Coordinates of C-alpha atoms in Angstrom, one line a residue:
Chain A
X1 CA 3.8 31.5 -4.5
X2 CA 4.7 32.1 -1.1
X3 CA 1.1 34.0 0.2
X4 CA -0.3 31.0 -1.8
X5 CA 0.8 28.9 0.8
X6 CA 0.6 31.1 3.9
X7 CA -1.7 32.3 6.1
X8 CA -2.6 35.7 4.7
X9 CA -6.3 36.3 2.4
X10 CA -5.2 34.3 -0.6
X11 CA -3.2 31.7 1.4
X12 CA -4.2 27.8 2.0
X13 CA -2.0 27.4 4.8
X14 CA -4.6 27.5 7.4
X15 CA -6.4 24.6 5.7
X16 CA -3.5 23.2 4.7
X17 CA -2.4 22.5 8.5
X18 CA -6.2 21.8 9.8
X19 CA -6.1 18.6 7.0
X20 CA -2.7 17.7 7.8
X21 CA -4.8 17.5 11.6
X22 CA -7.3 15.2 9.8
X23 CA -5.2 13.2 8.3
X24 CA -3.4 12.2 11.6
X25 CA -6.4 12.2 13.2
X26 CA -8.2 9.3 10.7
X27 CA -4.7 7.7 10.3
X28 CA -4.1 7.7 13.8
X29 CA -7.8 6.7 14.7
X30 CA -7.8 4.0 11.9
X31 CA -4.6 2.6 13.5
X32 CA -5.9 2.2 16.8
X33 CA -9.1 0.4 15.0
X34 CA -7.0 -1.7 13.0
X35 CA -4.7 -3.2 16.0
X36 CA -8.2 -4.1 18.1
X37 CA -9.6 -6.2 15.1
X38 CA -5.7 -7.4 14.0
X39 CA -4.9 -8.3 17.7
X40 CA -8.7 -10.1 18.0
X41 CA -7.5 -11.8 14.4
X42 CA -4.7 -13.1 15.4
X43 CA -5.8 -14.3 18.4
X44 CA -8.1 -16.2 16.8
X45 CA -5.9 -17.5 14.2
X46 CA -3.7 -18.8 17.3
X47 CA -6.3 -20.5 19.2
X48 CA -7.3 -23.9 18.7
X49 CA -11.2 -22.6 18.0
X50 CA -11.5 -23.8 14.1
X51 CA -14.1 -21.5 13.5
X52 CA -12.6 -18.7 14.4
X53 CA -9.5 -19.2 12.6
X54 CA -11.5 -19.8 9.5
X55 CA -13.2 -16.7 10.1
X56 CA -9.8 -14.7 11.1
X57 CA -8.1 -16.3 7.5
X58 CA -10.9 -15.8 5.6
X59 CA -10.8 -11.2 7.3
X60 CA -7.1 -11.2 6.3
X61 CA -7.0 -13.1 3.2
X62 CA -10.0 -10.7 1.2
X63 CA -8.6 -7.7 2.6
X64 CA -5.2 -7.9 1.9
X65 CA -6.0 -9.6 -1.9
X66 CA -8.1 -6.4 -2.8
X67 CA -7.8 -2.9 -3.2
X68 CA -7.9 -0.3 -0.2
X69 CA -9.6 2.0 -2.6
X70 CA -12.1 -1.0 -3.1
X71 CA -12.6 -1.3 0.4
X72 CA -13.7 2.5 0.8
X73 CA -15.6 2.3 -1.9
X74 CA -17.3 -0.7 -0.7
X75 CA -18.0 0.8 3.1
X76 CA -18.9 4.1 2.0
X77 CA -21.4 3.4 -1.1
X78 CA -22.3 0.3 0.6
X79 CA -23.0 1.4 3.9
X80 CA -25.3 3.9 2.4
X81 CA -27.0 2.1 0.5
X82 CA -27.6 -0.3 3.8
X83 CA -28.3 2.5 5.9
X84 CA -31.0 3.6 3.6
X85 CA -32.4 0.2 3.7
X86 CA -32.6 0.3 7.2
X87 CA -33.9 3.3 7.4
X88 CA -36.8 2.6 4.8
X89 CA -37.3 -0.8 7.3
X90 CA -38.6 2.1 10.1
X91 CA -40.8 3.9 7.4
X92 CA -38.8 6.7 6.3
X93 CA -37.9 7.3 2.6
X94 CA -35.2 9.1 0.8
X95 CA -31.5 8.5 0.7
X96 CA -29.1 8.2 3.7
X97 CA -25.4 9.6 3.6
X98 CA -23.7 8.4 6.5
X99 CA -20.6 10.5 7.7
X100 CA -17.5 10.7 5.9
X101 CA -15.3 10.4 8.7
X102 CA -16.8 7.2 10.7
X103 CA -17.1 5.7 7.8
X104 CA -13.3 6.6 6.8
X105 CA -11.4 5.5 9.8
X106 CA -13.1 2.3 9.7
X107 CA -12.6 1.4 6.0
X108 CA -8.9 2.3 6.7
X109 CA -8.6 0.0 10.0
X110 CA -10.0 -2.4 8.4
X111 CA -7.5 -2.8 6.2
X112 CA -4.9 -2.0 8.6
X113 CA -6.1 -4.5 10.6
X114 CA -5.5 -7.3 8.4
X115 CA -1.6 -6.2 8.0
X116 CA -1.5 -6.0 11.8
X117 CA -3.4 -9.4 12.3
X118 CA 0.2 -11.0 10.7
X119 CA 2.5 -9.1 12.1
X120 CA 1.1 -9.4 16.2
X121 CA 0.4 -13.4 14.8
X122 CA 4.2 -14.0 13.9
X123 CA 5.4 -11.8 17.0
X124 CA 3.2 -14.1 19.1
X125 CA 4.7 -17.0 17.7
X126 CA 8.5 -16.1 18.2
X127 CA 7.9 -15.6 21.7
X128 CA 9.7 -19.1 22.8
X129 CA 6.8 -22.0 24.6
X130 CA 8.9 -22.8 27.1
X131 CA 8.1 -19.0 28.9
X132 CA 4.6 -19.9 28.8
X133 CA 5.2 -23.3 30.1
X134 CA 7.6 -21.8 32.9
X135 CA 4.8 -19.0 33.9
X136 CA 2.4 -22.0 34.2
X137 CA 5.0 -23.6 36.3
X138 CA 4.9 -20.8 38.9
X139 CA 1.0 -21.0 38.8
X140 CA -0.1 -17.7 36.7
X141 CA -3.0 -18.1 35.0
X142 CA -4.1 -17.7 31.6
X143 CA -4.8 -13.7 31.9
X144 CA -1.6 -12.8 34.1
X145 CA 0.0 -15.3 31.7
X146 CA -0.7 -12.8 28.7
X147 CA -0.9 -9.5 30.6
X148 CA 2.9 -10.4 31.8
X149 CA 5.0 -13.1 29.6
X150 CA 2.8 -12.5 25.8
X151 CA 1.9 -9.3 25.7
X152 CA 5.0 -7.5 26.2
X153 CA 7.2 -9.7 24.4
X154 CA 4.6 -10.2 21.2
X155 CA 5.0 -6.1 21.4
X156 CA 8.4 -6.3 21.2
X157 CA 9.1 -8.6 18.1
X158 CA 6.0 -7.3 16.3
X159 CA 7.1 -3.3 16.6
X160 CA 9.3 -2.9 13.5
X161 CA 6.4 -4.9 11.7
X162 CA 3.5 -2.9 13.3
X163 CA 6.0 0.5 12.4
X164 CA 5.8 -0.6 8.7
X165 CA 1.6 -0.8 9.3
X166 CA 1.0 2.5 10.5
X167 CA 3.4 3.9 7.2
X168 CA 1.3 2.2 5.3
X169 CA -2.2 3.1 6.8
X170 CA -0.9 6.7 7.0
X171 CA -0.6 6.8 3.2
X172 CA -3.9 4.6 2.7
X173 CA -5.7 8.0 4.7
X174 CA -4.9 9.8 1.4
X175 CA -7.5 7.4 -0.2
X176 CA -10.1 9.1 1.8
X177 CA -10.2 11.9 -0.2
X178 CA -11.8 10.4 -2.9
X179 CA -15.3 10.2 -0.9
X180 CA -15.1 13.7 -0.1
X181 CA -13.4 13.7 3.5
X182 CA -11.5 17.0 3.5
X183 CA -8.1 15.6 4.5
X184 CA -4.5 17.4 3.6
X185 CA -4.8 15.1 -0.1
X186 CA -8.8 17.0 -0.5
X187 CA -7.5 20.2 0.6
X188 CA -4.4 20.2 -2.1
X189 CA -6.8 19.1 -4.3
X190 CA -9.6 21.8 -3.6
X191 CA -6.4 24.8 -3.3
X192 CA -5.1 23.2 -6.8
X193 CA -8.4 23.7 -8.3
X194 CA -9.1 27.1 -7.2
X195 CA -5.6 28.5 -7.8
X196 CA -5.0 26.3 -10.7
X197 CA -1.4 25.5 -9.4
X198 CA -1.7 21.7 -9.1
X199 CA 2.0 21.2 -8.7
X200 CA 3.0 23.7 -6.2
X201 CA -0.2 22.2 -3.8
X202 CA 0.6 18.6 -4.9
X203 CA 4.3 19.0 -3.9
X204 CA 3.3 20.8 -0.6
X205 CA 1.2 17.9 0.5
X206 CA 3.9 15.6 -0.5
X207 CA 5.9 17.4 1.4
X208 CA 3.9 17.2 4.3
X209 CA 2.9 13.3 4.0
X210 CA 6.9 13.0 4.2
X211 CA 7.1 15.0 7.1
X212 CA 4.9 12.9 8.8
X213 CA 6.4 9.4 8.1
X214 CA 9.5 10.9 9.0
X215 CA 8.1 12.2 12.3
X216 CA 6.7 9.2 13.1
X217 CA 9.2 7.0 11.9
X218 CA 11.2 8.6 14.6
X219 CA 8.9 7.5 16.8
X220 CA 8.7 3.8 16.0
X221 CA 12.3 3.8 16.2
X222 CA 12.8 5.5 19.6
X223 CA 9.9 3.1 20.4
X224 CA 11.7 0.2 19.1
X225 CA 15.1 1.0 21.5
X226 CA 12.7 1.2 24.9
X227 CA 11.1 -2.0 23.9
X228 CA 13.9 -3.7 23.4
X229 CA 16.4 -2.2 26.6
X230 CA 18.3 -5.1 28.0
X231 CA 17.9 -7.1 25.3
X232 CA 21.2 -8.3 23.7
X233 CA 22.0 -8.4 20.0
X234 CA 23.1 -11.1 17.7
X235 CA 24.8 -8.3 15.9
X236 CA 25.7 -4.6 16.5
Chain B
X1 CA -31.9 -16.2 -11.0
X2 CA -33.6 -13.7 -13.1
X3 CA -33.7 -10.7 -10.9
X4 CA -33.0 -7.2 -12.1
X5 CA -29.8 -6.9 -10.5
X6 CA -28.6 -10.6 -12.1
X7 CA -29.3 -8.6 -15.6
X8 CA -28.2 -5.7 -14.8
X9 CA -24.5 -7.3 -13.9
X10 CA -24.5 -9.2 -17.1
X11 CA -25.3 -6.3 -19.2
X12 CA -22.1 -4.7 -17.7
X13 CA -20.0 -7.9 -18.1
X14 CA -18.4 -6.2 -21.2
X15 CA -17.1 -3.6 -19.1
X16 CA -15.9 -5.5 -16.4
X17 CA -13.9 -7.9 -19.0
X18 CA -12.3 -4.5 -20.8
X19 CA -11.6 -3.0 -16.8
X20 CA -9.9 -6.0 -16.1
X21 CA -7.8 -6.3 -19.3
X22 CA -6.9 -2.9 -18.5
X23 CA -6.1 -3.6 -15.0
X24 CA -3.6 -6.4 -16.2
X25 CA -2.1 -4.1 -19.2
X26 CA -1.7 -1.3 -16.5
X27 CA 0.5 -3.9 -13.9
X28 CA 2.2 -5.6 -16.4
X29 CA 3.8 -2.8 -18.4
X30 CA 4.4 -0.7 -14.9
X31 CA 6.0 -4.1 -13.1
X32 CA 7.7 -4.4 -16.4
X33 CA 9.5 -1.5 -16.9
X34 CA 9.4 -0.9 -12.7
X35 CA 12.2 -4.1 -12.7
X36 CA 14.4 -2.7 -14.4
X37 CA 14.5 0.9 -13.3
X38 CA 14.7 -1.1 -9.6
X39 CA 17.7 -2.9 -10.7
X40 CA 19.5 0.2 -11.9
X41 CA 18.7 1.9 -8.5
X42 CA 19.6 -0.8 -6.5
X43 CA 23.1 -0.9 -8.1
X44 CA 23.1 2.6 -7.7
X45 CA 22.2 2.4 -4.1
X46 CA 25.2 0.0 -3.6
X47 CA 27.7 2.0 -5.7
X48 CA 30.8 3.4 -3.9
X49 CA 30.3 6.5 -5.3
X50 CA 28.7 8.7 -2.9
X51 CA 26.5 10.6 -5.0
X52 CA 25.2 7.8 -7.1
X53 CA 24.0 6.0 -3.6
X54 CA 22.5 9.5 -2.1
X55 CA 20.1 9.8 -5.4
X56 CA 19.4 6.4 -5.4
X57 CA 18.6 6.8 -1.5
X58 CA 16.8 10.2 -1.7
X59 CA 14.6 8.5 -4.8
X60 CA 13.3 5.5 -3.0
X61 CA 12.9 7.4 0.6
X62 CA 10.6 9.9 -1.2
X63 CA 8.7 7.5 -3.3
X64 CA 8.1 5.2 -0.4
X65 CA 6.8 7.5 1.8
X66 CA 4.0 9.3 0.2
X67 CA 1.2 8.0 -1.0
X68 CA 0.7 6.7 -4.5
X69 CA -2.3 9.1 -5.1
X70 CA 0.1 11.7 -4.8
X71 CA 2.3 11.0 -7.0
X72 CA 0.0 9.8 -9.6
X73 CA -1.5 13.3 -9.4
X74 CA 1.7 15.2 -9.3
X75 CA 2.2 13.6 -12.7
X76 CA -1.4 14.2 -14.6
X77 CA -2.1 17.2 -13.0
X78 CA 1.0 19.1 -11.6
X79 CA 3.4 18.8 -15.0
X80 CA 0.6 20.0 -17.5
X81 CA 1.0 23.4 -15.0
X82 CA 4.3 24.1 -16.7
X83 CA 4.1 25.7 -20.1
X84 CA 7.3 24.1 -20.8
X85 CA 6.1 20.7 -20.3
X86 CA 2.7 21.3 -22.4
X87 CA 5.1 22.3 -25.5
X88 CA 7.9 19.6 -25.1
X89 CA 8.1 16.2 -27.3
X90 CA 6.7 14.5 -24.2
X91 CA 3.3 16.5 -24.1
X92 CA 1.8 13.8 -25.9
X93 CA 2.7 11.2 -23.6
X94 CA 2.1 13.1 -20.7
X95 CA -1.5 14.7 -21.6
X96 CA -3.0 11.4 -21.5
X97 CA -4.1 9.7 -18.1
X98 CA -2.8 6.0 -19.3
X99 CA 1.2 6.9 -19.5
X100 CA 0.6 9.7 -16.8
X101 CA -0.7 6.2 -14.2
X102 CA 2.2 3.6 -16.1
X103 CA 4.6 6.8 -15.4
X104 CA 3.5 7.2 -11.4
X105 CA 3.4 3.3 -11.1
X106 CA 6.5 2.6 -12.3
X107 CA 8.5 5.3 -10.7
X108 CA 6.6 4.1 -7.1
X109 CA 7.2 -0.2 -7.7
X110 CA 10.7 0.9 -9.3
X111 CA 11.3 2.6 -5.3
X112 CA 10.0 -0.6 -3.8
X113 CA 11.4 -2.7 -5.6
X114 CA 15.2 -1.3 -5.4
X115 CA 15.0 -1.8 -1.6
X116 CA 13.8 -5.6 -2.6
X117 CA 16.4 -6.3 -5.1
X118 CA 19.1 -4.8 -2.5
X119 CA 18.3 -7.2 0.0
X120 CA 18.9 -9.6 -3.2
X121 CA 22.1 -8.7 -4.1
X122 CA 23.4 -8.2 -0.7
X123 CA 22.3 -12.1 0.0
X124 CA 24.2 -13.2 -2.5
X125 CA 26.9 -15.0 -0.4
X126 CA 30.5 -13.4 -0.6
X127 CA 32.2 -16.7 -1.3
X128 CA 30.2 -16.8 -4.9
X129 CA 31.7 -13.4 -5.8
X130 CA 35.5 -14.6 -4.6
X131 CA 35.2 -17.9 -7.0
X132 CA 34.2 -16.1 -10.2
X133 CA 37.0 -13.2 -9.7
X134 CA 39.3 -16.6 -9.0
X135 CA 37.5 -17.5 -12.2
X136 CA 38.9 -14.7 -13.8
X137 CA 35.2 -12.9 -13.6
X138 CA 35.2 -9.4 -12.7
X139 CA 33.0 -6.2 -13.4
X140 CA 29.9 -6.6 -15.4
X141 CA 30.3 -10.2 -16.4
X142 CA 30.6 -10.8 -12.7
X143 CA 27.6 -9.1 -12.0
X144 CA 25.8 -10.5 -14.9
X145 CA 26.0 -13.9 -14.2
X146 CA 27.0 -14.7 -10.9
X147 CA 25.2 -11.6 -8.6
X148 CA 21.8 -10.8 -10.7
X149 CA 20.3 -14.3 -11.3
X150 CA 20.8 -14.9 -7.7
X151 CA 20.0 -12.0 -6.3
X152 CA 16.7 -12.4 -8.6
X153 CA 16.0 -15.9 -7.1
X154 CA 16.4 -14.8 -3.4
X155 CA 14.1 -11.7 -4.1
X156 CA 12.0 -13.6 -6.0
X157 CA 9.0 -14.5 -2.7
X158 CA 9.5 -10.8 -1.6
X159 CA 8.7 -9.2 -5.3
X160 CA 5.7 -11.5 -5.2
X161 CA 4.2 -9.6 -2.7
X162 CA 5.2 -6.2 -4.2
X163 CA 3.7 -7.4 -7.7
X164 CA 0.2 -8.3 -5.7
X165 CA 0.5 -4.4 -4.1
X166 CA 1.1 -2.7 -7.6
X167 CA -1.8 -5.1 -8.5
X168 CA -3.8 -3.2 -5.4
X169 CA -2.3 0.4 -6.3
X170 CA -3.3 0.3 -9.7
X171 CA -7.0 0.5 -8.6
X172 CA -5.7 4.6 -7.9
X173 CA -6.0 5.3 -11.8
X174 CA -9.6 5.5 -11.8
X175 CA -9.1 8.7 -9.9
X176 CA -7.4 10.1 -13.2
X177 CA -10.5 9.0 -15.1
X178 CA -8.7 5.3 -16.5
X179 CA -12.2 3.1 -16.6
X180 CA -10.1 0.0 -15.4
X181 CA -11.8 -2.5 -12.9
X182 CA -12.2 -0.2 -9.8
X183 CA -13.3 2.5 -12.2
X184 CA -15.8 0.0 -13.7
X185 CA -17.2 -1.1 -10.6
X186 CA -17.5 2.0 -9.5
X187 CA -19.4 3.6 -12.6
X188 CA -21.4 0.5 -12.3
X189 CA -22.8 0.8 -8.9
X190 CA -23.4 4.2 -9.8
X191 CA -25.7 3.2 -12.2
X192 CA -27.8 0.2 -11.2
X193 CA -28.0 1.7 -7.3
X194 CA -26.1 -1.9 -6.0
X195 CA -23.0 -0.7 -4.8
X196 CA -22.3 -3.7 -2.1
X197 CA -22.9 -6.7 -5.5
X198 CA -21.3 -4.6 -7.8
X199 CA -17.8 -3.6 -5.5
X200 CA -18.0 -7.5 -4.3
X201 CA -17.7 -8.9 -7.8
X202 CA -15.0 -6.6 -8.1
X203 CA -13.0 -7.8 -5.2
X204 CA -13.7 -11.2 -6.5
X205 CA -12.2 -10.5 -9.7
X206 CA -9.1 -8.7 -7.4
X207 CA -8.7 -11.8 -5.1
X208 CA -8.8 -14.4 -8.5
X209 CA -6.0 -12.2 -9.5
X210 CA -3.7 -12.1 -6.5
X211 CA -4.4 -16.2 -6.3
X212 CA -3.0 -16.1 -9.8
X213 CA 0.1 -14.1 -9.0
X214 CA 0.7 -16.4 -5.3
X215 CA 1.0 -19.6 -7.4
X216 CA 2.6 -18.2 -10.5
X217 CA 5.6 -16.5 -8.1
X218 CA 5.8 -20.1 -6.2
X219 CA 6.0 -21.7 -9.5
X220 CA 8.6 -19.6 -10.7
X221 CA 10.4 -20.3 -7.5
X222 CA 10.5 -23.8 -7.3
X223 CA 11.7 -23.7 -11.5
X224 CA 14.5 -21.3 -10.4
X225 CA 15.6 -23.1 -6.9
X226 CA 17.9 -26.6 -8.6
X227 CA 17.1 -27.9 -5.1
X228 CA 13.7 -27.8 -4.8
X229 CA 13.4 -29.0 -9.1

């Protein structure tokens, strides 16, 4: 059981650890993606432009009503099928598959992005109106306005919110596997096939998926205390 | 209207209809069963004895943080590794992919929703608990009728939300073969080459569902709130 997992001839340990470095690396990617498009949705939603609010609610409300494996599904076999399109536009036949990993990280930030678009929306609200009015008082504009009294305060409220996000896109990066990305879920699944021990590779990559929300949730919390230094409590 | 792809989606209406009716059996029986495994664990959670809280603890840390897929295939394909599990009672229960996805679902909303229905009870206002023991309440009475339907009424708008993500998860058991609406689309756009109609009607079906599910929890909310009747 033991070379089964290591490094040695018979051992998935090697690939083990390089999908465990996937897995961050579309989770953490994905993340990143998703807070762009969440911040630009929620700034939308705040702003008085109707249009784009319509267009922000409309983002947040489909994604977060259907299935993440739905929205893979939808971005991989759909963007094929579009690229193929395309490509038969410019005069060249045959099938197109587009890159599993691209494609990945943005099916998974999309949908992150519509869980961020909330939580940055409600941090933005709690920030209190009378800072903006009093930064408008002393004459800061619109950008020094956000770059100094928003931003860091919308951060603030919005990390134990945007902590619970990336736990969740973390998990949704398992989805991946199912188009063939060779993440740590693909590689268990792959080692399980081959050595026909389903449960010792499952558990290992459980395991490991626990390992990093734990990790990270570290993180988040440490990040949480240096956000909010010198801020007192209501309680505790 | 008559295009190829218009016919082609109507000859697989069947299908969709029987994905979705499997879709709904799937959540319901797994949300079902779910509550009341999170109630027991939430009690558990809150016991004073040590031990009960550290399994109910160690249960819903693990389930909540690894992914659904895993689980669901720890379940279908990890336990039919055991020879011990292939000749127990439970084999035929556990050989087939629709208990081995109710089984992974309700183990992973049970998790959820202990954390949800702990809030719950732990909202319930003290003062309520000191006038039923003045009452002459105590122990299980207590709980039964002062603590649970209140703590079921305050959870009530968080559970909505964990009801519409089981609705979401349960689109993982067409990985273990279950032909239920994502498995349906998907077979579908295999088939007629349409993958961006086919996964759209889909979601459409997905988003009439979590509509569904909004009102019905804020309809169930305003019946159980006396002030808002």
């Amino acid at each position: 059981m033991i070379d089964l997992l290591g490094f040695g001839g018979r051992g998935w340990g090697l690939q083990l650890l390089q999908g465990m470095g996937m897995t961050l690396l579309v989770a953490v990617s994905a993340y990143l993606w998703g807070l762009a498009l969440g911040g630009a949705a929620a700034a939308l939603k705040l702003s008085g432009h109707r249009g784009g609010r319509v267009a922000a609610d409309v983002y947040t409300t489909i994604v977060r009503g259907v299935p993440s494996l739905l929205v893979i599904y939808l971005l991989f076999f759909g963007g094929n099928s579009a690229a193929t399109w395309v490509v038969s536009l410019l005069g060249f036949n045959g099938p197109v598959e587009l890159s599993a990993l691209p494609v990945g990280i943005l099916a998974v930030g999309t949908v992150s992005g519509a869980y961020s678009a909330e939580v940055l929306r409600g941090g933005a609200l709690a920030v209190p109106h009378g800072q903006v009015e009093a930064a408008k008082a002393l004459g800061m504009n619109r950008w020094l306005t956000f770059r100094h009294v928003m931003l860091p305060q919308t951060l603030r409220y919005a990390l134990p919110g945007l902590g619970n996000v990336w736990q969740l896109t973390l998990k949704d990066t398992s989805l991946v596997s199912v188009v063939a990305l060779v993440e740590l879920m693909r590689v268990a699944y792959l080692a399980q096939g081959a050595t026909r021990q389903p449960f010792l590779f499952f558990t290992t990559a459980g395991l490991l998926y626990l390992a990093l929300a734990g990790l990270s949730g570290r993180l988040f919390a440490r990040a949480e205390g240096w956000a909010g230094r010198g801020v007192r409590r209501a309680a505790r | 209207m008559n295009s190829p792809l218009v016919t082609a989606l109507m000859a697989a209406l069947p299908q969709f209809v029987t994905g979705t009716w499997l879709t709904v059996q799937l959540v319901a029986l797994s949300l079902l069963v779910g509550l009341v495994l999170a109630t027991l664990v939430a009690v558990m959670r809150l016991s004073h004895l040590a031990p009960l809280s550290w399994v109910a603890r160690g249960y819903i840390y693990v389930f909540r943080s690894t992914p659904l897929l895993v689980q669901i295939f720890l379940i279908y394909y990890g336990l039919g590794q055991f020879d011990a599990v292939r000749q127990s009672v439970l084999w035929p229960l556990l050989r087939e992919p629709y208990w081995c996805a109710i089984i992974a679902f309700v183990l992973n909303t049970g998790a959820y929703t202990a954390e949800i229905m702990r809030g719950g009870i732990e909202a319930v206002p003290h003062g309520q608990v000191e006038a039923a023991r003045a009452c002459g309440m105590g122990g299980g009475l207590l709980f039964r009728r002062i603590i649970l339907p209140q703590a079921f009424r305050l959870a009530l708008p968080a559970y909505g939300n964990e009801i519409i993500l089981m609705l979401q998860g349960s689109a993982l058991a067409s990985t273990i073969t279950l032909m239920e609406l994502t498995g349906v689309a998907k077979a579908v756009a295999a088939r007629t080459f349409q993958p961006i109609e086919v996964f759209c009607l889909a979601g459409a079906v997905y988003l009439g569902m979590s509509f569904l599910i909004t009102r019905g929890v804020q309809l169930a909310e305003r019946r159980l709130t006396p002030v808002k009747r």
